[in-house]
């Protein structure tokens, strides 16, 4: 009489791209079993719906999908005969980043004035990266969401955003363009004239006229 020991099967489920991925991405699920004998069987379900009976299964999951495999051992003394493994998927929405810039105090300033540009990012992620382009040239030292400088007339300012959002549909996106208008400094001159002149008889009413140039 030959008595075989009891064997306990086990199974685990893995995804080729992990359990967190971007929407619309296909991934392959693999069942890795032990003590399955020479002819183990597999039964896959997604949210309880049967989908496959092979050792691997590939599809495009959506957020919250529960992918489960039931592994049935062919060993004579398997106990239990069938075991299960499951993985729950986290699927991240695909979003398009964008960036908008404003300038303070205004886009029209006097010569020699300092202005500050501020960038507002949408879908920029936790650690967005900014670059500023003035007159078509990148400013190497400008890497934050704000940038201050002393403009010249006609200069254009653009901000570019590199999103850190893990499922960004685009990157290196450009903001709106602001064109600076810089006015020359103007020092007015005021002259005063008296009519008929500066020498008059006592008691004479003299009208004064001012001229601004």
mmCIF file of C-alpha atoms in Angstrom:
data_model
loop_
_atom_site.group_PDB
_atom_site.id
_atom_site.type_symbol
_atom_site.label_atom_id
_atom_site.label_comp_id
_atom_site.label_asym_id
_atom_site.label_seq_id
_atom_site.Cartn_x
_atom_site.Cartn_y
_atom_site.Cartn_z
ATOM 1 C CA UNK A 1 0.000 0.000 0.000
ATOM 2 C CA UNK A 2 1.342 3.379 -0.994
ATOM 3 C CA UNK A 3 0.112 6.428 0.914
ATOM 4 C CA UNK A 4 0.726 9.780 -0.687
ATOM 5 C CA UNK A 5 1.006 12.852 1.513
ATOM 6 C CA UNK A 6 -1.490 15.651 1.248
ATOM 7 C CA UNK A 7 -0.362 18.458 -1.072
ATOM 8 C CA UNK A 8 -1.611 22.009 -0.784
ATOM 9 C CA UNK A 9 -1.849 23.907 -4.068
ATOM 10 C CA UNK A 10 -1.412 27.665 -4.255
ATOM 11 C CA UNK A 11 -1.768 30.302 -6.966
ATOM 12 C CA UNK A 12 -0.944 33.956 -7.412
ATOM 13 C CA UNK A 13 -1.998 36.429 -10.089
ATOM 14 C CA UNK A 14 0.219 39.100 -11.622
ATOM 15 C CA UNK A 15 -0.228 41.734 -14.319
ATOM 16 C CA UNK A 16 2.531 42.399 -16.836
ATOM 17 C CA UNK A 17 2.085 46.153 -16.249
ATOM 18 C CA UNK A 18 1.232 46.011 -12.561
ATOM 19 C CA UNK A 19 -2.142 46.698 -11.013
ATOM 20 C CA UNK A 20 -2.081 50.429 -11.829
ATOM 21 C CA UNK A 21 -2.193 51.595 -15.437
ATOM 22 C CA UNK A 22 -3.626 54.175 -17.807
ATOM 23 C CA UNK A 23 -7.087 53.820 -19.331
ATOM 24 C CA UNK A 24 -7.211 51.911 -22.608
ATOM 25 C CA UNK A 25 -4.048 49.887 -21.906
ATOM 26 C CA UNK A 26 -3.983 46.153 -22.447
ATOM 27 C CA UNK A 27 -2.139 44.020 -19.929
ATOM 28 C CA UNK A 28 -1.477 40.297 -19.603
ATOM 29 C CA UNK A 29 -2.464 38.477 -16.438
ATOM 30 C CA UNK A 30 -0.483 35.390 -15.470
ATOM 31 C CA UNK A 31 -1.410 32.698 -12.974
ATOM 32 C CA UNK A 32 1.556 31.156 -11.182
ATOM 33 C CA UNK A 33 0.624 27.947 -9.379
ATOM 34 C CA UNK A 34 2.369 25.388 -7.200
ATOM 35 C CA UNK A 35 1.498 21.770 -6.521
ATOM 36 C CA UNK A 36 -0.793 21.740 -9.512
ATOM 37 C CA UNK A 37 0.246 18.367 -10.834
ATOM 38 C CA UNK A 38 0.935 17.650 -14.482
ATOM 39 C CA UNK A 39 -2.353 18.961 -15.848
ATOM 40 C CA UNK A 40 -3.670 21.808 -13.710
ATOM 41 C CA UNK A 41 -6.622 23.787 -15.003
ATOM 42 C CA UNK A 42 -7.328 27.474 -14.892
ATOM 43 C CA UNK A 43 -10.579 29.380 -14.823
ATOM 44 C CA UNK A 44 -10.488 33.176 -15.154
ATOM 45 C CA UNK A 45 -13.254 35.589 -14.243
ATOM 46 C CA UNK A 46 -13.522 39.352 -14.415
ATOM 47 C CA UNK A 47 -15.952 40.724 -11.857
ATOM 48 C CA UNK A 48 -17.438 37.248 -11.612
ATOM 49 C CA UNK A 49 -17.880 36.696 -15.363
ATOM 50 C CA UNK A 50 -15.966 33.736 -16.871
ATOM 51 C CA UNK A 51 -13.504 34.865 -19.545
ATOM 52 C CA UNK A 52 -10.707 32.319 -20.119
ATOM 53 C CA UNK A 53 -9.289 28.897 -19.210
ATOM 54 C CA UNK A 54 -5.576 29.278 -19.965
ATOM 55 C CA UNK A 55 -2.586 30.088 -17.765
ATOM 56 C CA UNK A 56 -2.565 33.689 -19.062
ATOM 57 C CA UNK A 57 -5.260 36.136 -20.028
ATOM 58 C CA UNK A 58 -4.917 39.560 -21.698
ATOM 59 C CA UNK A 59 -7.492 42.334 -21.896
ATOM 60 C CA UNK A 60 -8.054 46.068 -21.371
ATOM 61 C CA UNK A 61 -9.265 46.571 -17.797
ATOM 62 C CA UNK A 62 -11.283 49.430 -16.363
ATOM 63 C CA UNK A 63 -10.960 50.879 -12.896
ATOM 64 C CA UNK A 64 -11.959 48.509 -10.119
ATOM 65 C CA UNK A 65 -11.941 45.349 -12.233
ATOM 66 C CA UNK A 66 -11.420 42.239 -10.103
ATOM 67 C CA UNK A 67 -9.484 39.660 -12.068
ATOM 68 C CA UNK A 68 -9.632 36.232 -10.468
ATOM 69 C CA UNK A 69 -8.245 32.823 -11.393
ATOM 70 C CA UNK A 70 -9.305 29.496 -9.936
ATOM 71 C CA UNK A 71 -6.487 26.967 -10.076
ATOM 72 C CA UNK A 72 -7.404 23.305 -9.904
ATOM 73 C CA UNK A 73 -4.674 20.802 -9.176
ATOM 74 C CA UNK A 74 -4.410 17.414 -10.865
ATOM 75 C CA UNK A 75 -2.504 15.942 -7.932
ATOM 76 C CA UNK A 76 -4.194 12.891 -6.400
ATOM 77 C CA UNK A 77 -3.874 14.142 -2.842
ATOM 78 C CA UNK A 78 -4.358 17.846 -3.365
ATOM 79 C CA UNK A 79 -6.127 19.495 -0.463
ATOM 80 C CA UNK A 80 -7.945 21.622 -1.316
ATOM 81 C CA UNK A 81 -8.257 20.651 -4.942
ATOM 82 C CA UNK A 82 -8.928 24.224 -6.112
ATOM 83 C CA UNK A 83 -7.515 27.541 -4.894
ATOM 84 C CA UNK A 84 -8.001 31.093 -6.119
ATOM 85 C CA UNK A 85 -5.965 34.249 -6.572
ATOM 86 C CA UNK A 86 -7.206 37.717 -7.411
ATOM 87 C CA UNK A 87 -5.897 41.150 -8.376
ATOM 88 C CA UNK A 88 -7.871 44.402 -8.326
ATOM 89 C CA UNK A 89 -7.011 46.919 -11.017
ATOM 90 C CA UNK A 90 -6.590 50.651 -10.590
ATOM 91 C CA UNK A 91 -7.062 52.373 -13.936
ATOM 92 C CA UNK A 92 -6.191 56.057 -14.238
ATOM 93 C CA UNK A 93 -8.100 58.447 -16.484
ATOM 94 C CA UNK A 94 -6.211 59.870 -19.458
ATOM 95 C CA UNK A 95 -6.132 63.672 -19.245
ATOM 96 C CA UNK A 96 -4.714 66.479 -21.382
ATOM 97 C CA UNK A 97 -2.518 69.021 -19.567
ATOM 98 C CA UNK A 98 -2.804 72.735 -20.292
ATOM 99 C CA UNK A 99 -1.307 75.948 -18.956
ATOM 100 C CA UNK A 100 -2.480 79.555 -18.932
ATOM 101 C CA UNK A 101 -0.416 82.631 -18.072
ATOM 102 C CA UNK A 102 -1.281 86.090 -16.760
ATOM 103 C CA UNK A 103 0.885 89.160 -16.178
ATOM 104 C CA UNK A 104 0.870 91.760 -13.407
ATOM 105 C CA UNK A 105 0.501 94.649 -13.184
ATOM 106 C CA UNK A 106 -0.426 94.723 -16.896
ATOM 107 C CA UNK A 107 0.780 93.930 -20.392
ATOM 108 C CA UNK A 108 1.323 97.666 -20.948
ATOM 109 C CA UNK A 109 3.928 99.246 -18.687
ATOM 110 C CA UNK A 110 6.419 102.083 -18.584
ATOM 111 C CA UNK A 111 10.016 101.582 -19.592
ATOM 112 C CA UNK A 112 12.088 100.189 -16.724
ATOM 113 C CA UNK A 113 9.142 98.508 -15.004
ATOM 114 C CA UNK A 114 9.303 94.923 -13.708
ATOM 115 C CA UNK A 115 6.421 92.607 -14.475
ATOM 116 C CA UNK A 116 5.547 89.194 -13.034
ATOM 117 C CA UNK A 117 4.077 86.344 -15.070
ATOM 118 C CA UNK A 118 2.131 83.559 -13.350
ATOM 119 C CA UNK A 119 1.330 80.156 -14.842
ATOM 120 C CA UNK A 120 -1.763 78.157 -13.909
ATOM 121 C CA UNK A 121 -1.580 74.480 -14.866
ATOM 122 C CA UNK A 122 -4.450 72.059 -15.416
ATOM 123 C CA UNK A 123 -3.688 68.338 -15.091
ATOM 124 C CA UNK A 124 -0.081 69.187 -14.319
ATOM 125 C CA UNK A 125 0.374 66.422 -11.781
ATOM 126 C CA UNK A 126 2.023 66.700 -8.386
ATOM 127 C CA UNK A 127 5.349 68.032 -9.655
ATOM 128 C CA UNK A 128 4.847 69.949 -12.913
ATOM 129 C CA UNK A 129 7.881 71.470 -14.636
ATOM 130 C CA UNK A 130 7.795 74.906 -16.252
ATOM 131 C CA UNK A 131 9.961 76.675 -18.790
ATOM 132 C CA UNK A 132 9.609 80.274 -19.937
ATOM 133 C CA UNK A 133 10.271 81.553 -23.439
ATOM 134 C CA UNK A 134 10.831 85.291 -23.951
ATOM 135 C CA UNK A 135 11.146 86.627 -27.467
ATOM 136 C CA UNK A 136 11.561 83.076 -28.790
ATOM 137 C CA UNK A 137 14.436 82.170 -26.450
ATOM 138 C CA UNK A 138 14.256 79.892 -23.411
ATOM 139 C CA UNK A 139 15.195 81.563 -20.131
ATOM 140 C CA UNK A 140 17.472 78.957 -18.460
ATOM 141 C CA UNK A 141 16.924 80.207 -14.921
ATOM 142 C CA UNK A 142 13.130 80.412 -15.156
ATOM 143 C CA UNK A 143 11.774 77.029 -14.054
ATOM 144 C CA UNK A 144 8.986 77.831 -11.597
ATOM 145 C CA UNK A 145 5.336 78.737 -12.052
ATOM 146 C CA UNK A 146 6.141 82.457 -11.909
ATOM 147 C CA UNK A 147 8.683 84.607 -13.706
ATOM 148 C CA UNK A 148 9.625 88.267 -13.204
ATOM 149 C CA UNK A 149 11.702 90.466 -15.475
ATOM 150 C CA UNK A 150 11.970 93.918 -17.077
ATOM 151 C CA UNK A 151 10.471 93.684 -20.586
ATOM 152 C CA UNK A 152 11.160 95.624 -23.743
ATOM 153 C CA UNK A 153 8.505 96.718 -26.199
ATOM 154 C CA UNK A 154 7.031 93.965 -28.364
ATOM 155 C CA UNK A 155 8.520 91.010 -26.510
ATOM 156 C CA UNK A 156 6.396 87.871 -26.469
ATOM 157 C CA UNK A 157 6.213 85.594 -23.425
ATOM 158 C CA UNK A 158 5.137 81.940 -23.443
ATOM 159 C CA UNK A 159 5.244 79.245 -20.764
ATOM 160 C CA UNK A 160 5.663 75.546 -21.487
ATOM 161 C CA UNK A 161 4.416 72.839 -19.150
ATOM 162 C CA UNK A 162 5.755 69.330 -18.658
ATOM 163 C CA UNK A 163 3.127 67.466 -16.676
ATOM 164 C CA UNK A 164 4.003 64.832 -14.092
ATOM 165 C CA UNK A 165 0.488 63.358 -14.307
ATOM 166 C CA UNK A 166 1.008 59.670 -14.960
ATOM 167 C CA UNK A 167 -1.577 59.373 -17.735
ATOM 168 C CA UNK A 168 -1.074 62.669 -19.564
ATOM 169 C CA UNK A 169 -2.192 62.549 -23.201
ATOM 170 C CA UNK A 170 0.326 65.238 -24.205
ATOM 171 C CA UNK A 171 3.365 66.931 -22.796
ATOM 172 C CA UNK A 172 5.485 70.008 -23.362
ATOM 173 C CA UNK A 173 2.282 71.997 -23.924
ATOM 174 C CA UNK A 174 2.398 75.742 -24.599
ATOM 175 C CA UNK A 175 0.429 78.502 -22.915
ATOM 176 C CA UNK A 176 -1.251 81.507 -24.428
ATOM 177 C CA UNK A 177 1.111 84.225 -25.691
ATOM 178 C CA UNK A 178 1.370 87.624 -24.029
ATOM 179 C CA UNK A 179 2.928 90.462 -26.021
ATOM 180 C CA UNK A 180 4.368 93.269 -23.924
ATOM 181 C CA UNK A 181 3.856 96.931 -24.748
ATOM 182 C CA UNK A 182 6.456 99.138 -23.138
ATOM 183 C CA UNK A 183 5.955 102.917 -23.254
ATOM 184 C CA UNK A 184 8.842 105.388 -23.220
ATOM 185 C CA UNK A 185 9.196 107.471 -20.095
ATOM 186 C CA UNK A 186 7.652 110.909 -20.628
ATOM 187 C CA UNK A 187 8.582 113.951 -18.524
ATOM 188 C CA UNK A 188 6.073 116.745 -19.182
ATOM 189 C CA UNK A 189 7.166 120.376 -19.334
ATOM 190 C CA UNK A 190 4.845 123.182 -18.181
ATOM 191 C CA UNK A 191 5.261 126.831 -19.170
ATOM 192 C CA UNK A 192 3.245 129.806 -17.943
ATOM 193 C CA UNK A 193 2.673 133.048 -19.851
ATOM 194 C CA UNK A 194 1.049 136.301 -18.681
ATOM 195 C CA UNK A 195 -0.993 138.555 -20.952
ATOM 196 C CA UNK A 196 -0.157 141.274 -21.767
ATOM 197 C CA UNK A 197 3.188 140.600 -20.018
ATOM 198 C CA UNK A 198 4.960 140.454 -16.713
ATOM 199 C CA UNK A 199 5.097 144.222 -16.238
ATOM 200 C CA UNK A 200 1.701 145.883 -15.759
ATOM 201 C CA UNK A 201 0.187 148.803 -13.892
ATOM 202 C CA UNK A 202 -0.868 148.207 -10.347
ATOM 203 C CA UNK A 203 -4.430 146.892 -10.109
ATOM 204 C CA UNK A 204 -4.462 145.463 -13.627
ATOM 205 C CA UNK A 205 -5.998 142.008 -13.942
ATOM 206 C CA UNK A 206 -3.562 139.673 -15.654
ATOM 207 C CA UNK A 207 -4.727 136.356 -17.175
ATOM 208 C CA UNK A 208 -2.173 133.500 -17.024
ATOM 209 C CA UNK A 209 -2.007 130.687 -19.553
ATOM 210 C CA UNK A 210 -0.321 127.308 -18.972
ATOM 211 C CA UNK A 211 1.089 125.180 -21.768
ATOM 212 C CA UNK A 212 2.059 121.527 -21.328
ATOM 213 C CA UNK A 213 4.579 120.057 -23.742
#
